[in-house]
PDB file of C-alpha atoms in Angstrom:
ATOM      1  CA  MET A 175     -46.631   9.876 -63.371  1.00  0.00           C
ATOM      2  CA  PRO A 176     -50.563  11.637 -64.099  1.00  0.00           C
ATOM      3  CA  PHE A 177     -49.579  15.113 -61.951  1.00  0.00           C
ATOM      4  CA  PRO A 178     -45.896  15.713 -62.406  1.00  0.00           C
ATOM      5  CA  ASN A 179     -46.639  19.208 -61.280  1.00  0.00           C
ATOM      6  CA  GLN A 180     -47.815  18.648 -57.621  1.00  0.00           C
ATOM      7  CA  VAL A 181     -44.943  17.046 -56.950  1.00  0.00           C
ATOM      8  CA  SER A 182     -41.294  18.668 -56.466  1.00  0.00           C
ATOM      9  CA  LEU A 183     -38.525  16.384 -57.887  1.00  0.00           C
ATOM     10  CA  ILE A 184     -35.752  18.197 -57.332  1.00  0.00           C
ATOM     11  CA  ARG A 185     -34.960  17.275 -53.566  1.00  0.00           C
ATOM     12  CA  LEU A 186     -35.749  13.419 -54.253  1.00  0.00           C
ATOM     13  CA  PRO A 187     -32.232  10.898 -53.456  1.00  0.00           C
ATOM     14  CA  PHE A 188     -31.542   9.387 -56.566  1.00  0.00           C
ATOM     15  CA  ASP A 189     -32.293   5.396 -55.863  1.00  0.00           C
ATOM     16  CA  LEU A 190     -36.009   7.189 -54.688  1.00  0.00           C
ATOM     17  CA  LYS A 191     -35.666   8.587 -58.666  1.00  0.00           C
ATOM     18  CA  VAL A 192     -35.091   5.741 -60.180  1.00  0.00           C
ATOM     19  CA  GLY A 193     -37.555   3.479 -57.685  1.00  0.00           C
ATOM     20  CA  LEU A 194     -40.198   5.149 -58.969  1.00  0.00           C
ATOM     21  CA  VAL A 195     -38.865   4.981 -62.899  1.00  0.00           C
ATOM     22  CA  ALA A 196     -38.594   1.394 -62.580  1.00  0.00           C
ATOM     23  CA  ALA A 197     -42.221   1.888 -60.785  1.00  0.00           C
ATOM     24  CA  HIS A 198     -44.096   3.441 -64.124  1.00  0.00           C
ATOM     25  CA  GLY A 199     -42.892   0.328 -66.193  1.00  0.00           C
ATOM     26  CA  LEU A 200     -39.629   2.442 -67.208  1.00  0.00           C
ATOM     27  CA  MET A 201     -37.281   0.696 -66.251  1.00  0.00           C
ATOM     28  CA  ALA A 202     -36.773  -3.357 -65.893  1.00  0.00           C
ATOM     29  CA  GLU A 203     -35.837  -4.334 -61.995  1.00  0.00           C
ATOM     30  CA  ASP A 204     -32.250  -5.447 -63.535  1.00  0.00           C
ATOM     31  CA  GLU A 205     -31.504  -2.259 -65.079  1.00  0.00           C
ATOM     32  CA  LYS A 206     -31.231  -0.346 -61.144  1.00  0.00           C
ATOM     33  CA  GLY A 207     -28.318  -0.956 -60.775  1.00  0.00           C
ATOM     34  CA  ALA A 208     -26.180  -0.085 -63.611  1.00  0.00           C
ATOM     35  CA  PHE A 209     -28.491   3.738 -63.003  1.00  0.00           C
ATOM     36  CA  LYS A 210     -27.148   3.334 -59.240  1.00  0.00           C
ATOM     37  CA  ARG A 211     -23.391   2.951 -60.217  1.00  0.00           C
ATOM     38  CA  LEU A 212     -23.870   5.399 -62.917  1.00  0.00           C
ATOM     39  CA  ASN A 213     -24.717   7.873 -59.788  1.00  0.00           C
ATOM     40  CA  VAL A 214     -21.847   6.551 -57.958  1.00  0.00           C
ATOM     41  CA  LEU A 215     -19.617   7.165 -60.412  1.00  0.00           C
ATOM     42  CA  ARG A 216     -21.182  10.490 -60.826  1.00  0.00           C
ATOM     43  CA  ASN A 217     -20.942  11.382 -56.720  1.00  0.00           C
ATOM     44  CA  ARG A 218     -17.015  10.798 -56.818  1.00  0.00           C
ATOM     45  CA  ILE A 219     -16.824  13.538 -59.935  1.00  0.00           C
ATOM     46  CA  VAL A 220     -19.346  15.902 -58.038  1.00  0.00           C
ATOM     47  CA  HIS A 221     -17.329  15.643 -54.505  1.00  0.00           C
ATOM     48  CA  ASP A 222     -13.409  15.184 -56.107  1.00  0.00           C
ATOM     49  CA  LEU A 223     -13.228  17.779 -58.856  1.00  0.00           C
ATOM     50  CA  HIS A 224      -9.898  15.962 -58.976  1.00  0.00           C
ATOM     51  CA  TYR A 225     -11.390  12.792 -59.646  1.00  0.00           C
ATOM     52  CA  ASP A 226     -10.000  10.415 -62.711  1.00  0.00           C
ATOM     53  CA  LEU A 227     -13.212   7.675 -64.063  1.00  0.00           C
ATOM     54  CA  ALA A 228     -10.865   4.116 -64.634  1.00  0.00           C
ATOM     55  CA  GLU A 229     -10.924   1.264 -65.713  1.00  0.00           C
ATOM     56  CA  LYS A 230     -12.391  -0.143 -62.979  1.00  0.00           C
ATOM     57  CA  ASP A 231     -15.126   2.023 -62.828  1.00  0.00           C
ATOM     58  CA  GLU A 232     -15.917   1.247 -66.523  1.00  0.00           C
ATOM     59  CA  VAL A 233     -15.833  -2.553 -65.655  1.00  0.00           C
ATOM     60  CA  ASP A 234     -18.429  -2.214 -62.950  1.00  0.00           C
ATOM     61  CA  LEU A 235     -20.829  -0.318 -64.591  1.00  0.00           C
ATOM     62  CA  LEU A 236     -20.396  -3.028 -67.499  1.00  0.00           C
ATOM     63  CA  ASN A 237     -21.115  -6.008 -65.197  1.00  0.00           C
ATOM     64  CA  SER A 238     -24.290  -3.335 -63.826  1.00  0.00           C
ATOM     65  CA  LEU A 239     -25.997  -3.202 -67.060  1.00  0.00           C
ATOM     66  CA  GLY A 240     -29.342  -5.552 -67.370  1.00  0.00           C
ATOM     67  CA  LYS A 241     -30.032  -7.983 -69.369  1.00  0.00           C
ATOM     68  CA  ARG A 242     -32.035  -5.436 -71.920  1.00  0.00           C
ATOM     69  CA  HIS A 243     -29.473  -3.141 -72.082  1.00  0.00           C
ATOM     70  CA  ARG A 244     -25.970  -5.690 -72.537  1.00  0.00           C
ATOM     71  CA  VAL A 245     -27.744  -6.796 -75.609  1.00  0.00           C
ATOM     72  CA  ARG A 246     -28.386  -3.165 -77.071  1.00  0.00           C
ATOM     73  CA  PHE A 247     -25.266  -2.619 -75.557  1.00  0.00           C
ATOM     74  CA  ALA A 248     -23.361  -5.971 -77.906  1.00  0.00           C
ATOM     75  CA  MET A 249     -25.501  -4.554 -81.036  1.00  0.00           C
ATOM     76  CA  VAL A 250     -23.399  -1.538 -81.071  1.00  0.00           C
ATOM     77  CA  VAL A 251     -19.708  -3.318 -79.887  1.00  0.00           C
ATOM     78  CA  ARG A 252     -19.445  -5.980 -82.002  1.00  0.00           C
ATOM     79  CA  ASN A 253     -16.979  -8.076 -81.691  1.00  0.00           C
ATOM     80  CA  ASP A 254     -15.020  -7.740 -85.216  1.00  0.00           C
ATOM     81  CA  ALA A 255     -15.173  -4.737 -84.481  1.00  0.00           C
ATOM     82  CA  GLU A 256     -11.938  -2.605 -83.998  1.00  0.00           C
ATOM     83  CA  PRO A 257     -11.077  -2.853 -80.008  1.00  0.00           C
ATOM     84  CA  MET A 258     -12.819   0.268 -77.699  1.00  0.00           C
ATOM     85  CA  ILE A 259     -10.284   1.334 -75.238  1.00  0.00           C
ATOM     86  CA  PHE A 260     -11.223   3.225 -72.179  1.00  0.00           C
ATOM     87  CA  PRO A 261     -13.269   5.644 -72.253  1.00  0.00           C
ATOM     88  CA  ASP A 262     -14.766   4.396 -75.355  1.00  0.00           C
ATOM     89  CA  LYS A 263     -16.687   1.219 -73.599  1.00  0.00           C
ATOM     90  CA  LEU A 264     -17.859   2.861 -70.546  1.00  0.00           C
ATOM     91  CA  GLN A 265     -19.485   6.400 -72.642  1.00  0.00           C
ATOM     92  CA  MET A 266     -20.821   3.736 -74.906  1.00  0.00           C
ATOM     93  CA  ALA A 267     -22.469   2.243 -72.368  1.00  0.00           C
ATOM     94  CA  ILE A 268     -24.167   5.064 -70.070  1.00  0.00           C
ATOM     95  CA  ASN A 269     -25.276   5.809 -73.836  1.00  0.00           C
ATOM     96  CA  VAL A 270     -27.178   3.154 -73.982  1.00  0.00           C
ATOM     97  CA  MET A 271     -29.011   2.797 -70.309  1.00  0.00           C
ATOM     98  CA  ARG A 272     -30.068   7.003 -71.703  1.00  0.00           C
ATOM     99  CA  THR A 273     -31.438   6.260 -74.848  1.00  0.00           C
ATOM    100  CA  SER A 274     -32.838   2.834 -73.753  1.00  0.00           C
ATOM    101  CA  LEU A 275     -34.702   5.244 -70.880  1.00  0.00           C
ATOM    102  CA  GLN A 276     -35.638   7.704 -74.100  1.00  0.00           C
ATOM    103  CA  LEU A 277     -37.442   5.337 -76.148  1.00  0.00           C
ATOM    104  CA  ASP A 278     -39.011   3.187 -73.424  1.00  0.00           C
ATOM    105  CA  ARG A 279     -40.721   7.054 -71.775  1.00  0.00           C
ATOM    106  CA  GLU A 280     -41.680   7.724 -76.028  1.00  0.00           C
ATOM    107  CA  ALA A 281     -42.462   4.687 -75.975  1.00  0.00           C
ATOM    108  CA  ALA A 282     -44.918   4.900 -72.596  1.00  0.00           C
ATOM    109  CA  GLU A 283     -46.127   8.922 -73.075  1.00  0.00           C
ATOM    110  CA  ALA A 284     -47.510   6.816 -76.853  1.00  0.00           C
ATOM    111  CA  ALA A 285     -49.570   4.549 -74.552  1.00  0.00           C
ATOM    112  CA  HIS A 286     -50.774   7.215 -73.090  1.00  0.00           C
ATOM    113  CA  VAL A 287     -51.969   9.165 -75.380  1.00  0.00           C
ATOM    114  CA  ARG A 288     -53.665   6.397 -77.192  1.00  0.00           C
ATOM    115  CA  LEU A 289     -55.481   5.291 -73.567  1.00  0.00           C
ATOM    116  CA  ARG A 290     -56.660   8.699 -73.594  1.00  0.00           C
ATOM    117  CA  ALA A 291     -58.247   9.008 -77.514  1.00  0.00           C
ATOM    118  CA  ALA A 292     -59.781   5.783 -76.404  1.00  0.00           C
ATOM    119  CA  ALA A 293     -61.075   6.965 -73.100  1.00  0.00           C
ATOM    120  CA  ILE A 294     -62.604  10.221 -74.320  1.00  0.00           C
ATOM    121  CA  ARG A 295     -64.480   7.986 -77.491  1.00  0.00           C
ATOM    122  CA  VAL A 296     -65.962   5.788 -74.269  1.00  0.00           C
ATOM    123  CA  GLN A 297     -67.173   8.865 -73.100  1.00  0.00           C
ATOM    124  CA  ASP A 298     -68.967  10.775 -76.173  1.00  0.00           C
ATOM    125  CA  ALA A 299     -69.868   7.124 -76.571  1.00  0.00           C
ATOM    126  CA  VAL A 300     -71.902   6.715 -73.325  1.00  0.00           C
ATOM    127  CA  ARG A 301     -72.900  10.442 -73.401  1.00  0.00           C
ATOM    128  CA  ASN A 302     -74.284   9.901 -76.805  1.00  0.00           C
ATOM    129  CA  GLY A 303     -75.807   7.114 -76.406  1.00  0.00           C
ATOM    130  CA  ARG A 304     -74.119   4.900 -78.528  1.00  0.00           C
ATOM    131  CA  PRO A 305     -71.129   2.099 -79.089  1.00  0.00           C
ATOM    132  CA  ALA A 306     -67.856   3.373 -78.721  1.00  0.00           C
ATOM    133  CA  ASP A 307     -66.025   2.591 -82.313  1.00  0.00           C
ATOM    134  CA  GLY A 308     -63.145  -0.537 -81.178  1.00  0.00           C
ATOM    135  CA  VAL A 309     -64.480  -0.538 -77.171  1.00  0.00           C
ATOM    136  CA  PRO A 310     -65.178  -4.296 -76.413  1.00  0.00           C
ATOM    137  CA  GLY A 311     -68.607  -5.091 -75.331  1.00  0.00           C
ATOM    138  CA  SER A 312     -69.965  -1.551 -77.398  1.00  0.00           C
TER     139      SER A 312
END
């Protein structure tokens, strides 16, 4: 988002926030369901302080993981390792989701920095009337 200070995201519904993240290319379409499922769990806990997470909650979240999250989850939770008991898989799935999102964000920020630097080089080249290094057609 080029000008994040121009909009207040705090009051936006979570589903819309998930959609914005996906629209910015930071989340695959099949990953949205897991974040929405996680929000369902959050809402249950927030609105019922006595709510106890159950194995069904864990299974529901695991079933909602997108392909990339499933692959990363499988890399961490190996079949030959000691079996994980509830709520370990739930915690691991949440960590995989969070880590994936953070890695994607960092990659997007790095790409933005590279694009910005390239744009500055092009602007400088245009101003100075010379070819820009590494820019096609210059």
